[in-house]
Every structure is written in C-alpha cells, then in structure tokens.
XYZ file of C-alpha atoms in Angstrom:
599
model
C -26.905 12.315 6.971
C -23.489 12.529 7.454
C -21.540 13.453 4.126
C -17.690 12.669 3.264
C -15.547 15.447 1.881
C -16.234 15.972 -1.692
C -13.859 16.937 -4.663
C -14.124 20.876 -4.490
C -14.009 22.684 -7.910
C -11.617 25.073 -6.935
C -8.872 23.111 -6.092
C -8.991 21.401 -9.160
C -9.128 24.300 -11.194
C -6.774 26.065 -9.519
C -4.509 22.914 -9.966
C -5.334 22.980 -13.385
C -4.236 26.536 -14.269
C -0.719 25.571 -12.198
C -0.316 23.261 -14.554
C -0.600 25.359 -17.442
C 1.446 28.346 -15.773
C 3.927 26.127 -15.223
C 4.541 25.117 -18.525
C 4.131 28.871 -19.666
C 6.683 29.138 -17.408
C 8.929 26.224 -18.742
C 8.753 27.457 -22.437
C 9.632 30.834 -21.228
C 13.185 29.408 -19.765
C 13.469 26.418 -22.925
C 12.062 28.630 -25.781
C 13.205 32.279 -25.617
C 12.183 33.598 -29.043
C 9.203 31.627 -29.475
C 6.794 34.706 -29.101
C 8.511 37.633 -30.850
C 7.176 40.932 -28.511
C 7.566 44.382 -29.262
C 8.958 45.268 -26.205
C 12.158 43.026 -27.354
C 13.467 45.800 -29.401
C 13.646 48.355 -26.841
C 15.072 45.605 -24.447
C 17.883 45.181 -26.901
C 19.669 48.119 -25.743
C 19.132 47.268 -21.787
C 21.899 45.587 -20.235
C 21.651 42.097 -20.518
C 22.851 40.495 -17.168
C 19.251 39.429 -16.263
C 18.838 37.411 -19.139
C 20.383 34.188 -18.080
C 19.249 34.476 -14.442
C 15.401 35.274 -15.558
C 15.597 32.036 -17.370
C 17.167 29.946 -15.251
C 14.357 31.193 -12.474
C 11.362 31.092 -15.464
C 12.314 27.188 -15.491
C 12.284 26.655 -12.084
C 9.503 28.167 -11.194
C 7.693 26.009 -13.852
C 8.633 22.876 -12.833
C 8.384 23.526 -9.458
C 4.548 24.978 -9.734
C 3.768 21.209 -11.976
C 5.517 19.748 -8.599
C 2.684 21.640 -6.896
C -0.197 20.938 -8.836
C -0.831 17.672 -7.283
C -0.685 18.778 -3.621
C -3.316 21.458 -4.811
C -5.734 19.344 -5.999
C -5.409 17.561 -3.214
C -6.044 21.209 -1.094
C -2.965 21.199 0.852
C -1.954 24.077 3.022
C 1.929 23.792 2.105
C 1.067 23.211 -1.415
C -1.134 26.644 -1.311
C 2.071 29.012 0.091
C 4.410 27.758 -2.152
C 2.327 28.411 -5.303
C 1.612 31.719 -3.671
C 5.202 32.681 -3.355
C 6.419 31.168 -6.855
C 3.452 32.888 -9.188
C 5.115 36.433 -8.490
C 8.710 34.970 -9.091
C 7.335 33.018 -12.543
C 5.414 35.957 -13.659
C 8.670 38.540 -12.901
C 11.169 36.258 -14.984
C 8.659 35.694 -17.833
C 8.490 39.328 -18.457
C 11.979 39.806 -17.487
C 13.179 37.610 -20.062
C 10.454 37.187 -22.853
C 8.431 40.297 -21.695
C 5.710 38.307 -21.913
C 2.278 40.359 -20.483
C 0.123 37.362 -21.125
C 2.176 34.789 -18.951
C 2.163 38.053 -16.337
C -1.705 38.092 -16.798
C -1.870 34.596 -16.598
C -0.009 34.254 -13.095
C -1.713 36.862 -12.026
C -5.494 35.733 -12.284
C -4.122 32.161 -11.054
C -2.682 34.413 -7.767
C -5.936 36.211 -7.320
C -7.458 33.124 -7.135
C -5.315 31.637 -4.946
C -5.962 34.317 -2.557
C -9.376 34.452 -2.887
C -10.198 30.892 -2.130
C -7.551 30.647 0.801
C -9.627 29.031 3.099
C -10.187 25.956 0.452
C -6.460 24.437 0.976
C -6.236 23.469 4.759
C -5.599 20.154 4.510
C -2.775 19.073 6.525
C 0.662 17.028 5.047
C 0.883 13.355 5.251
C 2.953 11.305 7.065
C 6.396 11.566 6.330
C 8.036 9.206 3.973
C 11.645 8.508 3.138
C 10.559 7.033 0.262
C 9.071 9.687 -1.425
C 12.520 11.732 -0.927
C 13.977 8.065 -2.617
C 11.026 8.790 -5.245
C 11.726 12.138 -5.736
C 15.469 11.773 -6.466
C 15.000 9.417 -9.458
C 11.592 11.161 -10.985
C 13.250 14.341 -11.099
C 16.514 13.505 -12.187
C 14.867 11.583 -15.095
C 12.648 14.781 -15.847
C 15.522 16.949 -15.864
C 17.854 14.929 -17.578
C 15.039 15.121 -20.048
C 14.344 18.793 -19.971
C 18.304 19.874 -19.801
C 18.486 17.797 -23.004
C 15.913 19.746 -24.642
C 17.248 22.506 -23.668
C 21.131 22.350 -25.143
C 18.893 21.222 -28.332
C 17.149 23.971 -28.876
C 20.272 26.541 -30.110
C 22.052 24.199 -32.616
C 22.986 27.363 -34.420
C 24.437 29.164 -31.458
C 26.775 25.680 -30.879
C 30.389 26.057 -31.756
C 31.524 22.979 -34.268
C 29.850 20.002 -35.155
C 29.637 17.846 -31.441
C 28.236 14.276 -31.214
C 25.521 13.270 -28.928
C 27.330 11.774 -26.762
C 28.707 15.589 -26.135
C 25.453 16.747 -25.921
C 24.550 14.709 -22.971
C 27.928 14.844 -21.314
C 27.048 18.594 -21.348
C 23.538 18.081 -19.782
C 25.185 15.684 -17.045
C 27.918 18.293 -16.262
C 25.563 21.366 -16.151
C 22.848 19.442 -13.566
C 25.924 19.179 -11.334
C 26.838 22.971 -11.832
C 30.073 22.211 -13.983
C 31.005 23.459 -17.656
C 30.096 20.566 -20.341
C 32.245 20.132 -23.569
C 29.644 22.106 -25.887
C 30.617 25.976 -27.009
C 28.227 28.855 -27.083
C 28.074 31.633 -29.452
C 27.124 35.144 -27.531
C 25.143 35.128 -24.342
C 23.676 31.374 -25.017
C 26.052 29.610 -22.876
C 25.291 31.773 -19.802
C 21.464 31.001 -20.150
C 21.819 27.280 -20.854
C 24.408 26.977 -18.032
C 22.105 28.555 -15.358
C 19.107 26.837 -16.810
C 20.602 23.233 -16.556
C 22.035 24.225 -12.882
C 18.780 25.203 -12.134
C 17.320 22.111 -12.923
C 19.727 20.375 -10.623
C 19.381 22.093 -7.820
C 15.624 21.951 -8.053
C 16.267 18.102 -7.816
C 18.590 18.670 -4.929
C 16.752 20.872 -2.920
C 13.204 19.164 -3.549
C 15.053 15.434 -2.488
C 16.210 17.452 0.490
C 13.403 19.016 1.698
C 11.450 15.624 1.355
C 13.896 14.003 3.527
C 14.436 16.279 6.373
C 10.856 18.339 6.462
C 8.732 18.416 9.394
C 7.408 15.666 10.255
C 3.974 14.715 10.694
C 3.620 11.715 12.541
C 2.307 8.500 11.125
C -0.656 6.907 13.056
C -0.075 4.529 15.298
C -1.842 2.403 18.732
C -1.008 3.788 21.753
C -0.602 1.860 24.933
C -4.182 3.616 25.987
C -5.978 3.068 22.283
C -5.168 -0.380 22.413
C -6.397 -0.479 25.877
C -9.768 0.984 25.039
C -9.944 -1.046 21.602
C -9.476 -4.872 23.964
C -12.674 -3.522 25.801
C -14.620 -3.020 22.632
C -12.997 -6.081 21.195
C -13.793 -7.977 24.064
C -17.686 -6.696 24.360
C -18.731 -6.465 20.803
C -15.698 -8.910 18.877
C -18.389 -11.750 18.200
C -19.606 -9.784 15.549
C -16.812 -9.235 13.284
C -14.356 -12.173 12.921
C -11.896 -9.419 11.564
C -12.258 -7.601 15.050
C -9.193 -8.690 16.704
C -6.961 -7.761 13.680
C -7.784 -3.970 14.478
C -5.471 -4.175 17.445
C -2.623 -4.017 14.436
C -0.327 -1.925 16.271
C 0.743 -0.517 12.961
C -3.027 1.275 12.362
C -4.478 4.732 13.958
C -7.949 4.582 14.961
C -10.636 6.914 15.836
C -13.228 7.023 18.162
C -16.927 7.556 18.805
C -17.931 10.633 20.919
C -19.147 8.043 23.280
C -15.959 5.971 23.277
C -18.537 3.117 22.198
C -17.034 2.679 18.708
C -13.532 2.942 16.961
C -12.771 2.609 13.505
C -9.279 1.610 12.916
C -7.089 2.443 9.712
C -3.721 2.960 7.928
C -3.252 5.941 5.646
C -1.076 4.553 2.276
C -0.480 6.564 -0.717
C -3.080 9.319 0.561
C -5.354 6.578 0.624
C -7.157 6.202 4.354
C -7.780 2.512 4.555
C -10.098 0.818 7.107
C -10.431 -2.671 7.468
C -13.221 -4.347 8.606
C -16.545 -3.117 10.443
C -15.765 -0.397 13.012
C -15.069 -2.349 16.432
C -17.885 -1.752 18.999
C -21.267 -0.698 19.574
C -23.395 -0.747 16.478
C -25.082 2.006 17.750
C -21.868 4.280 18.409
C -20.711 3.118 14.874
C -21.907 6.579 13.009
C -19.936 8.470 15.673
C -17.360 6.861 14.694
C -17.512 6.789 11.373
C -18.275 10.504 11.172
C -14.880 11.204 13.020
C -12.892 9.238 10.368
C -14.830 11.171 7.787
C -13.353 14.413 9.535
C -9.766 13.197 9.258
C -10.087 12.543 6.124
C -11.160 15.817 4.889
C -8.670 17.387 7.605
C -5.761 15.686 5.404
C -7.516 15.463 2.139
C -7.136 11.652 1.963
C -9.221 9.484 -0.242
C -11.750 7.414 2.540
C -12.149 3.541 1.773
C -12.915 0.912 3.672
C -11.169 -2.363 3.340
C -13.334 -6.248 3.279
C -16.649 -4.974 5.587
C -19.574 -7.189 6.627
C -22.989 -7.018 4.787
C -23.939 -4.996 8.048
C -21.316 -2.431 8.119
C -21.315 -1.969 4.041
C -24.608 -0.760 4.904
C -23.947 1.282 7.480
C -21.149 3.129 5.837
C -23.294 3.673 2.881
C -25.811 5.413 4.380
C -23.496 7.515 6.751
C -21.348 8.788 4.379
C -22.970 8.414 1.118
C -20.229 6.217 -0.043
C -20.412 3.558 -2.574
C -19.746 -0.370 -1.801
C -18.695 -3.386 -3.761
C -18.587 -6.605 -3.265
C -15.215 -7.590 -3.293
C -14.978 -11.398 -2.358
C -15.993 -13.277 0.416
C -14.937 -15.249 3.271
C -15.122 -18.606 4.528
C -16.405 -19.211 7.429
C -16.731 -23.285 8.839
C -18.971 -24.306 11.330
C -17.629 -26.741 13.597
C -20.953 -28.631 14.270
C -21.517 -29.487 10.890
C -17.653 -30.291 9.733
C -16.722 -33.848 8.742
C -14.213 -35.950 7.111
C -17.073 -38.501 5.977
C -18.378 -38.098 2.573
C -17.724 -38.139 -1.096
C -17.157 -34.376 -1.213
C -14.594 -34.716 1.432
C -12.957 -37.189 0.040
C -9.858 -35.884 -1.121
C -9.326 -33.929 1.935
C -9.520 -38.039 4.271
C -7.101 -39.335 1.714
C -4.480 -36.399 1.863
C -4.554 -36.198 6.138
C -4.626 -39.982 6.304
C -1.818 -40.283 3.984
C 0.574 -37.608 5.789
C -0.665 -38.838 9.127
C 1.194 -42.186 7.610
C 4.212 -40.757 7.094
C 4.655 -39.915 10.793
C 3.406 -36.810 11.428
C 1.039 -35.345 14.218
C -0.903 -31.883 15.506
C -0.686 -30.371 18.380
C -3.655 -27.310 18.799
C -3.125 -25.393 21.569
C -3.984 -21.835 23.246
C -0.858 -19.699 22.913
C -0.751 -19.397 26.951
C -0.027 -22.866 26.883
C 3.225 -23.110 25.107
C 6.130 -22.726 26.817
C 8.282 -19.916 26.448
C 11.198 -22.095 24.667
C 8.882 -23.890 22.275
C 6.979 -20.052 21.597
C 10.573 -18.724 20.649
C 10.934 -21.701 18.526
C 7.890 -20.764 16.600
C 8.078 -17.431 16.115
C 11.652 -17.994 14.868
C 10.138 -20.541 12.389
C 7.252 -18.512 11.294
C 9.835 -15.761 10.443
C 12.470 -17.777 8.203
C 9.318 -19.397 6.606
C 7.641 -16.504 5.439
C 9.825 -16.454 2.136
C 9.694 -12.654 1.738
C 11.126 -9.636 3.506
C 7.863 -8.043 4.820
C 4.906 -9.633 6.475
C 2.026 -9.511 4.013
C -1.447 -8.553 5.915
C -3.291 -5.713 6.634
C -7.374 -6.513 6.860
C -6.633 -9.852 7.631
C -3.402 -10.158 9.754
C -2.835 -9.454 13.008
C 1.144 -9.202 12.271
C 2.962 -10.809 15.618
C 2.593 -14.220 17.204
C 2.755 -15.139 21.321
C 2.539 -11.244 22.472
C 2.125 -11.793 26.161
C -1.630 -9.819 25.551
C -2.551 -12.529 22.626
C -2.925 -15.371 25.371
C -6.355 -16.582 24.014
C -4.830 -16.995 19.829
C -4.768 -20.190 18.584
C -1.941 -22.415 17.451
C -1.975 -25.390 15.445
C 1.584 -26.914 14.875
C 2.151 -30.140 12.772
C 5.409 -32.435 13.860
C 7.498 -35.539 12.758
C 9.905 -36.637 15.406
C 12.296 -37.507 12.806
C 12.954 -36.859 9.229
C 14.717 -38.623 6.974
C 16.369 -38.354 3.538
C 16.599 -41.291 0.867
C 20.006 -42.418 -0.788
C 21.003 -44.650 -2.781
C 21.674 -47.285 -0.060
C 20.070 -46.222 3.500
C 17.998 -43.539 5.203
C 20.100 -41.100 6.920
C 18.545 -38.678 9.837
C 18.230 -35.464 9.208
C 17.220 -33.392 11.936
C 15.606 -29.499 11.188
C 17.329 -26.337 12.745
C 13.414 -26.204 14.507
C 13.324 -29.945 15.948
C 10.469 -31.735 14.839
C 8.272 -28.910 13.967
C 7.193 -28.378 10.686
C 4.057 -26.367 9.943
C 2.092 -23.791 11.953
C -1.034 -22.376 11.989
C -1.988 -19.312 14.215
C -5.682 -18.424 14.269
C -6.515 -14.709 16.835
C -9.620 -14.827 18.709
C -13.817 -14.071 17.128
C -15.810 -13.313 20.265
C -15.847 -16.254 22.831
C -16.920 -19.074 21.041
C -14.601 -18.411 16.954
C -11.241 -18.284 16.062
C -10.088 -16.562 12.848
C -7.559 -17.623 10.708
C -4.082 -15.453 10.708
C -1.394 -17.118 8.969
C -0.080 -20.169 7.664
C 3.265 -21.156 7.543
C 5.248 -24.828 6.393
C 8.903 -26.330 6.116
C 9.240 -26.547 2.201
C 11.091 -29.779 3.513
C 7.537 -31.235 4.578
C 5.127 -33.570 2.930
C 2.315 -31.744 0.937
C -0.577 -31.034 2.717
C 0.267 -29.809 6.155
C -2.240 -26.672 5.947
C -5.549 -28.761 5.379
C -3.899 -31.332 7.543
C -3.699 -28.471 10.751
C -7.001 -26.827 9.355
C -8.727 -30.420 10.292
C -6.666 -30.439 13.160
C -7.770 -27.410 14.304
C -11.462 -27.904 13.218
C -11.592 -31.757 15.383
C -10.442 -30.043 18.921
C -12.303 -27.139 18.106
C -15.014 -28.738 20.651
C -12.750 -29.104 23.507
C -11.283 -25.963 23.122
C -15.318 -24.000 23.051
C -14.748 -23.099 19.737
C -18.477 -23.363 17.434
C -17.320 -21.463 14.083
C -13.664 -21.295 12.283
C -12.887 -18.394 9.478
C -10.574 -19.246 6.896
C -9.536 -17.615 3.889
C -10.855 -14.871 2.083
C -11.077 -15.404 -1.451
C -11.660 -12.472 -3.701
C -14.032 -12.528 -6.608
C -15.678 -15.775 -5.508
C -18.772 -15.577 -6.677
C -17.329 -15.220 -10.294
C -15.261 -17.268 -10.307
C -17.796 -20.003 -9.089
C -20.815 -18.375 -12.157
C -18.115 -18.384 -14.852
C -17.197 -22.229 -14.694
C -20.786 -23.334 -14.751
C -22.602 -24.474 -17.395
C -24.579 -21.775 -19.570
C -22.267 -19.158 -18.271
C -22.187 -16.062 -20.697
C -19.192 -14.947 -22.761
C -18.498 -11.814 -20.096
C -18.689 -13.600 -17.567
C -16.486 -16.537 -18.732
C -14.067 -13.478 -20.025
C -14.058 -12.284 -16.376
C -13.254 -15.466 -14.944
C -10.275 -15.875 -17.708
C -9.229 -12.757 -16.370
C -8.812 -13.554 -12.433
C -7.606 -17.170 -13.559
C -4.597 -15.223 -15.103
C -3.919 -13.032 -12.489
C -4.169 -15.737 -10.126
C -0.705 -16.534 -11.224
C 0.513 -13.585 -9.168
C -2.196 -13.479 -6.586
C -3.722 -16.475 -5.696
C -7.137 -15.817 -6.215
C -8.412 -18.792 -8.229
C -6.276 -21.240 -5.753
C -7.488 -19.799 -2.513
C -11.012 -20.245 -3.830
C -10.396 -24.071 -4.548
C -8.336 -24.032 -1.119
C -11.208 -22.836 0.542
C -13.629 -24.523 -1.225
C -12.722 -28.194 0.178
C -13.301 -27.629 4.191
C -17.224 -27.189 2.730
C -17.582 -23.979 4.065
C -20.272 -21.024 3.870
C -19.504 -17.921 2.739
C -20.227 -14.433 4.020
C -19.877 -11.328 1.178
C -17.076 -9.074 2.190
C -17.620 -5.744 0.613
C -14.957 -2.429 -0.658
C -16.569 0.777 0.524
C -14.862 3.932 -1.663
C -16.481 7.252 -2.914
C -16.459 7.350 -6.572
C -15.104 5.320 -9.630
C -12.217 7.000 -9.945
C -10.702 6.508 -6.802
C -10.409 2.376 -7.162
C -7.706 2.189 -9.193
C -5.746 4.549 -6.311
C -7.080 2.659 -3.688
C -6.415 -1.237 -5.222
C -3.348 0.333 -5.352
C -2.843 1.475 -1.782
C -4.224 -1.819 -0.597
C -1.605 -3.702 -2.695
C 0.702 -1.881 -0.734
C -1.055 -2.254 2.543
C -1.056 -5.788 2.037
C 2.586 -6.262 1.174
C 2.161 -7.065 -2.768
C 3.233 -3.886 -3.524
C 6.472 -3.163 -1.140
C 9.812 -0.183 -1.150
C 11.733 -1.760 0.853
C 15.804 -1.784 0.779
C 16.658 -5.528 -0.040
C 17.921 -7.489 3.477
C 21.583 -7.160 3.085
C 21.585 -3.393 2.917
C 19.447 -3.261 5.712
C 20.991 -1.971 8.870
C 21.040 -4.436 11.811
C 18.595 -6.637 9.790
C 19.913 -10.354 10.174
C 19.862 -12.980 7.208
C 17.323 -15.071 6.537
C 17.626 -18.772 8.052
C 16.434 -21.040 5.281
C 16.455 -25.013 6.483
C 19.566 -26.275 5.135
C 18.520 -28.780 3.257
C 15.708 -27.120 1.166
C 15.093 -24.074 -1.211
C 14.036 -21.042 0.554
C 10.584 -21.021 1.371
C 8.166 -19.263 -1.037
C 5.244 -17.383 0.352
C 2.875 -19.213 2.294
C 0.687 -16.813 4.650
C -2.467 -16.913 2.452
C -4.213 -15.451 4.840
C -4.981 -12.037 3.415
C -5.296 -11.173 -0.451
C-alpha cells in the first residue's frame, strides 16, 4: 500500500528549537542585562565597538531564524541553509554581547542537529508569489514596528528628558528607515538602539526583496501536450465523472500514471495540493496516478487533499494513500427520462416558467459549435460584465472560459426578450440592452456522450426573476434532441444536514449544526443552493473531501476558499494594469454574483 508523506519528527523539532533560539536570540539584542554573567566584568575593560553591532546582528538573527521556523517544519531545502548559516552568526553575537554560553550551547546542539538530519529538508520551494512579498511587507513592518517600540522602551533611564509617546514612536519610525529619531541617549545606548531598530528595517527590506525577485519556481500549469493527452482520457473514460471535463482547467498541473492511463489534475494554494474530482482515466491506472501525486507532494512538502470525489474514488484514495475522507456535500444530478413539469411538487417551478414565458421571453439551447462567432462574442462579453466580481469563482466545478474553439460539444442555454421595456408614469418607453435581447445564460461542459454538467450561470439584474430554473427546464426539455440522458446541477454542501436537521425529531446537535450552515449561508450560499437544487427533483450522489489528518482541514478549507475565489488578493480593477472597467447595463445596479456553480 502506497503511503503519503508523513509529518517527520525532526523537522518539527528542529523547527521548534528555531523558535526558541530565535527568541534567545531576540532578548539577547532587546534585553542586554537581563542575565548578569561573570564574564561581564572582565568585558568591561574591552573596547566596546562590538557592542552595538552584536546586538543589532543578535536581533536579526532572531527574527530571521522565527521567519525560518515555518519553512522547516515544512522540510524545506532553502529554509535548512539559511538556519545553517544564521545559528553561527546568532550564537557569535549572543556571546559577543551578553556572553551568554547557554544561548552558544543552545545554537549549537540546534546546528548539530541540523547537520545531522540534512537529508530530512529536501523539499523544494513553492511557486512564486508576489503576494507573499505584498504579505511580507506589511507582517513585518507591523512586527517591527512592534519590536523597535519595545526596544526604545526598555532604557527609560538611559533617555535624556522627559519625551512623549508620540516621540517615542517618531523615534522607532525614523530608526526602521536608518535616520536619527528625536529621543537622546545617555552613554553607548543610542548606538545599540540605533543599529538595532535599522536592523529591523532592513530585515523587512531585504526579506520583501528577496520574496519578490527570488528564483522562481514555476507554477503548474496544462501544456499544449497535457491537455492533449488529458481530451483522450476525457474522451475514453469522462462518463464516469461528471467533473471530468473541468480537469482540462488550464490553470491546474496534473500528473500522470506510469502507463499514461490515468492523470490526476491539481492546483497547489497556500502549500495546500488540491485535486478536484476523481483522477481522469482508467480506473485501473488510477493508483499510478495517484502514487505520482503522492511523490510531488512529499517532493515539495505540500499538504495532499483532494477536492469533491465520487463514492468510487473516495475509496480508492483511501486505500492508496491511507488518507482520510469526508463527506462534504453532494451533487445533483437530474435524469432527463424521469423530469417533468407535471405534479404538485413541481408546482412552483410550472408557475414561475409559465409566468416569465408571459412576459415575453424565450430559450434558445444550443451546442456551442452552433453559435455564430458574433453572437459567441456577445456572450462571452455578457457572461464577463455579469459576473459581479473581479475574479471568476470555480475551481472543482468550473471549467473557467466559454466558446474555446476545443469546447465545441459545451452546452449553452440563453434566455431572450426581443424588447424590454420600462414603466412611467404615462407610457412604456423601449429600452434596448448593450447585449440585444439576451438576458441570461447558462453554459453546461460535456459528461461522457450522453450528460452535460452544469458550469455557470449568469443573468441581466434587469431581467424578470427566474431565468436560471427557467433555462435549467429549458435545457432539461431539449435535452432529448440534443442525446443528452442525465443533467448535473449544483453541488450543495452539507446536504444531508441540512435536510436531517429540519425534520421532525431532529436532535439538539444536529438542529445546532443546521443553525450553523443556515448562518453562514448568508455568505456562502449553502442553505439556498440546497433549496435551489432541491426543486428540479433531483438525486443526489455524495461528494466526498479526501485530506490526511484533522489538523490539516482548517488549512485546506482555507486553500479551497481561495481556490474557489471566496477568498481572493487581488489589486482592485482600477489599479490594475491594462484591465478594462466593468460594463454594468446602464440601467441597473451592478450585477451581484451569480455563478453558483461551485461552493
């Protein structure tokens, strides 16, 4: 049985005693006098020139060895020669300036250690990100803001007069920027807090710099030849997945079998390695490739999870990889044969299509080779200024571009009204849309030969109410004619408690839990894509969370927010370069967000 890389002891000891080394090392720069040594006495009558400079190097070796702890734990290389080059430089300056043999001890063991267990930290960097250099700026300015205060504090009886605090931080300010602050020294103390507080801001300079401009490695991404091999796996084996087609993401990596069989697709967010779906291909090539995303994983240290997997693959990662699943929500899935408009339980649905239909609007469902290239334009352009936010939301469930010349076979629903109009006070005036009479659009991507899967959903905030269960039914009556048996919509997370905790005789947890999601369904529309869901009759299929212990969900719900475009860094549009305003309909509000597609 194939194993994924476990937490090794070492590293997280080792990135424990950093930790503590560092703030040896801290104290040793903030707190000069707060071990009295015997060797001080002797060191009295030494010239004192080092002083300032030990300290100002005691502190930044401390805060850049907490810096490191993280990438230590985490067993990377980079993280490893750094911590191996500042131990020697902490240890020097502790007994340099507070001849400290126990800090000197201290860094020493923690070097040994280092050395000894070399071969433990080869994990290789992660993708570079401007936004950690962004990150990075603020963090440490904060922290040494904080620190630099702490600092000037700690000699109020070597200060000259009686300054305010507003002098006090005016001094920190102009001492992280190398400059001399309004606060006087008695003796040697203004030498050692000046280097220590322009120590602290170069640290921030140089660690924002490095983060920008160090060598890059590459983020995944498809190639012309992966997606190549992935449309002949999706092609062969896509009827068994209806997320299949949404690993042709050209924003994912993906890995294949020894065999070339099997691929399992993925983005890496936050050090999180997310995969989405069931690997594509061959069920009998999937542990090959499971077992090379396994390696990359341990090759970068990044936590493995898998992202809304079938029943089928849940299991099959499981018992790979001796990972851990959960259910996380499921999916609806409509089958054509047995949809109808008839019926009590569908009567809300009838009355809300029959009523728009009234107010002179009709669907058009039609294979994406079939639209012209003028009226494709016209709905990508719409889909776009409809979105209502400034990054496409999507990762498991979103195939993230509409009428690629390769996408001939997706689906589109559109919904039009050949004119609108708006009321007055006396007459009806005509008020044609910057997208003609389109107002609502649908775009389902291809599940094997005989499915469709649901992508995104887009409307005119101008339109009636309605249009997305009016172009679901739409889409669901000319399913027939188009060979289409079975039509996945929505997944809704936490279904199943959601549906326990509002029956009768449910238990106080349970009802607690459902409270729960029905609050945070205020931000994430988990209770109303349920009852969305819910009308169109559908069955559900379990869609499971594969991760590799407990502690690793609240990192990974974390990186999935972000995958999916909850969580976003992103410069806002008008500081973007070359980015090019939003198009709102001039006659209503800016569109809210509407592609429900993926939670």
């Amino acid at each position: 049985m194939l194993r994924g890389p476990r937490p090794e002891k070492v590293p997280s000891l080792v990135a424990t005693a950093c930790t503590l080394v560092g703030l040896l090392d801290i104290a040793a720069g903030v707190f000069p006098r707060f071990r009295h040594s015997r060797l001080h006495a002797i060191a009295e009558v030494l010239p004192g020139a080092l002083g300032p400079f030990a300290a100002a190097l005691a502190l930044s070796a401390g805060v850049l060895l907490l810096l490191l702890a993280h990438g230590l734990r985490r067993r990377k290389r980079r993280a490893w020669r750094a911590a191996v080059f500042l131990l020697p430089a902490g240890a020097a300056s502790q007994f340099a300036y507070r001849h400290s043999l126990i800090g000197v001890l201290i860094a020493g063991l923690l070097l040994a250690l280092l050395l000894r267990h070399r071969s433990e930290f080869a994990a290789l960097p992660d993708p570079r990100s401007r936004w950690l250099a962004l990150a990075n700026f603020f963090l440490m300015g904060t922290f040494s803001l904080g620190l630099g205060t702490l600092i000037v504090a700690t000699h109020p009886r070597k200060v000259v007069g009686d300054p305010s605090l507003a002098d006090y931080l005016t001094h920190v300010v102009y001492g992280l920027f190398g400059a001399e602050g309004p606060l006087h020294y008695t003796g040697r103390t203004g030498w050692t807090v000046g280097y220590s507080l322009g120590a602290l801001g170069m640290l921030t300079a140089l660690t924002t710099v490095y983060l920008a401009f160090r060598p890059e490695h590459p983020a995944a991404r498809l190639t012309e030849d992966d997606e190549q091999r992935l449309r002949v796996l999706v092609d062969r084996h896509g009827a068994r997945d209806s997320l299949g087609h949404f690993a042709l993401r050209r924003d994912k990596g993906v890995v294949f079998s020894p065999s070339g069989k099997a691929a399992v697709t993925y983005r890496v967010v936050s050090g999180v390695m997310l995969a989405s779906g069931d690997p594509i291909g061959d069920v009998e090539a999937w542990p090959g490739a499971i077992e090379r995303f396994m390696d990359e994983a341990g090759k970068h240290s990044w936590t493995p999870a898998v992202m809304g997997c079938s029943e089928t693959g849940g299991e099959v990662w499981t018992r790979e990889t001796g990972l851990d699943a959960l259910e996380l929500g499921d999916e609806a899935v409509v089958d054509v044969v047995d949809f109808s408009l008839a019926g009590r339980a569908m009567r809300n649905v009838r009355q809300m299509v029959k009523r728009i239909e009234r107010n002179g609007y009709e669907t058009r469902v039609r294979r994406v080779r079939d639209l012209s290239e003028g009226e494709l334009e016209r709905v990508r352009r719409a889909a776009d200024d409809w979105r209502g936010t400034d990054t496409e939301r999507g990762f498991s469930m979103a195939l993230g571009r509409i009428g690629d010349p390769t996408d001939g076979d997706c689906l589109i629903a559109t919904a039009h009204r050949q004119t609108a109009h708006r009321q007055t006070a006396h007459r009806q005036t005509e008020m044609p849309g910057p997208y003609g009479d389109l107002k609502a659009i649908l775009h389902f991507v291809p599940w094997g030969d005989d499915g469709v899967s649901l992508d995104l959903m887009r409307r005119d905030r101008g339109a009636d109410p309605g249009m997305n269960e009016l172009l679901i039914v739409a889409a669901l009556q000319a399913a027939p004619k188009l060979g289409i048996a079975r039509v996945s919509l929505n997944f809704a997370m936490f279904r199943s408690a959601l549906a326990r905790g509002e029956r009768l005789g449910a238990g106080p947890v349970l009802r607690t839990w459902r409270g729960l999601l029905v609050f945070l369904s205020r931000w994430f529309q988990i209770e109303s894509l349920y009852k969305f869901n819910a009308k169109f009759r559908p069955r559900w299929e379990p869609r499971f969370v594969v991760f590799r212990n407990n502690r690793d969900l609240p990192r990974i719900g974390v990186a999935a927010m972000q995958a999916e475009g909850f969580v976003t860094l992103t410069l806002p549009r008008f500081l973007r370069a070359g980015s090019r305003p939003r198009r709102p309909c001039p006659h209503t509000p800016t569109a809210a967000p509407q592609d429900v597609r993926a939670v």
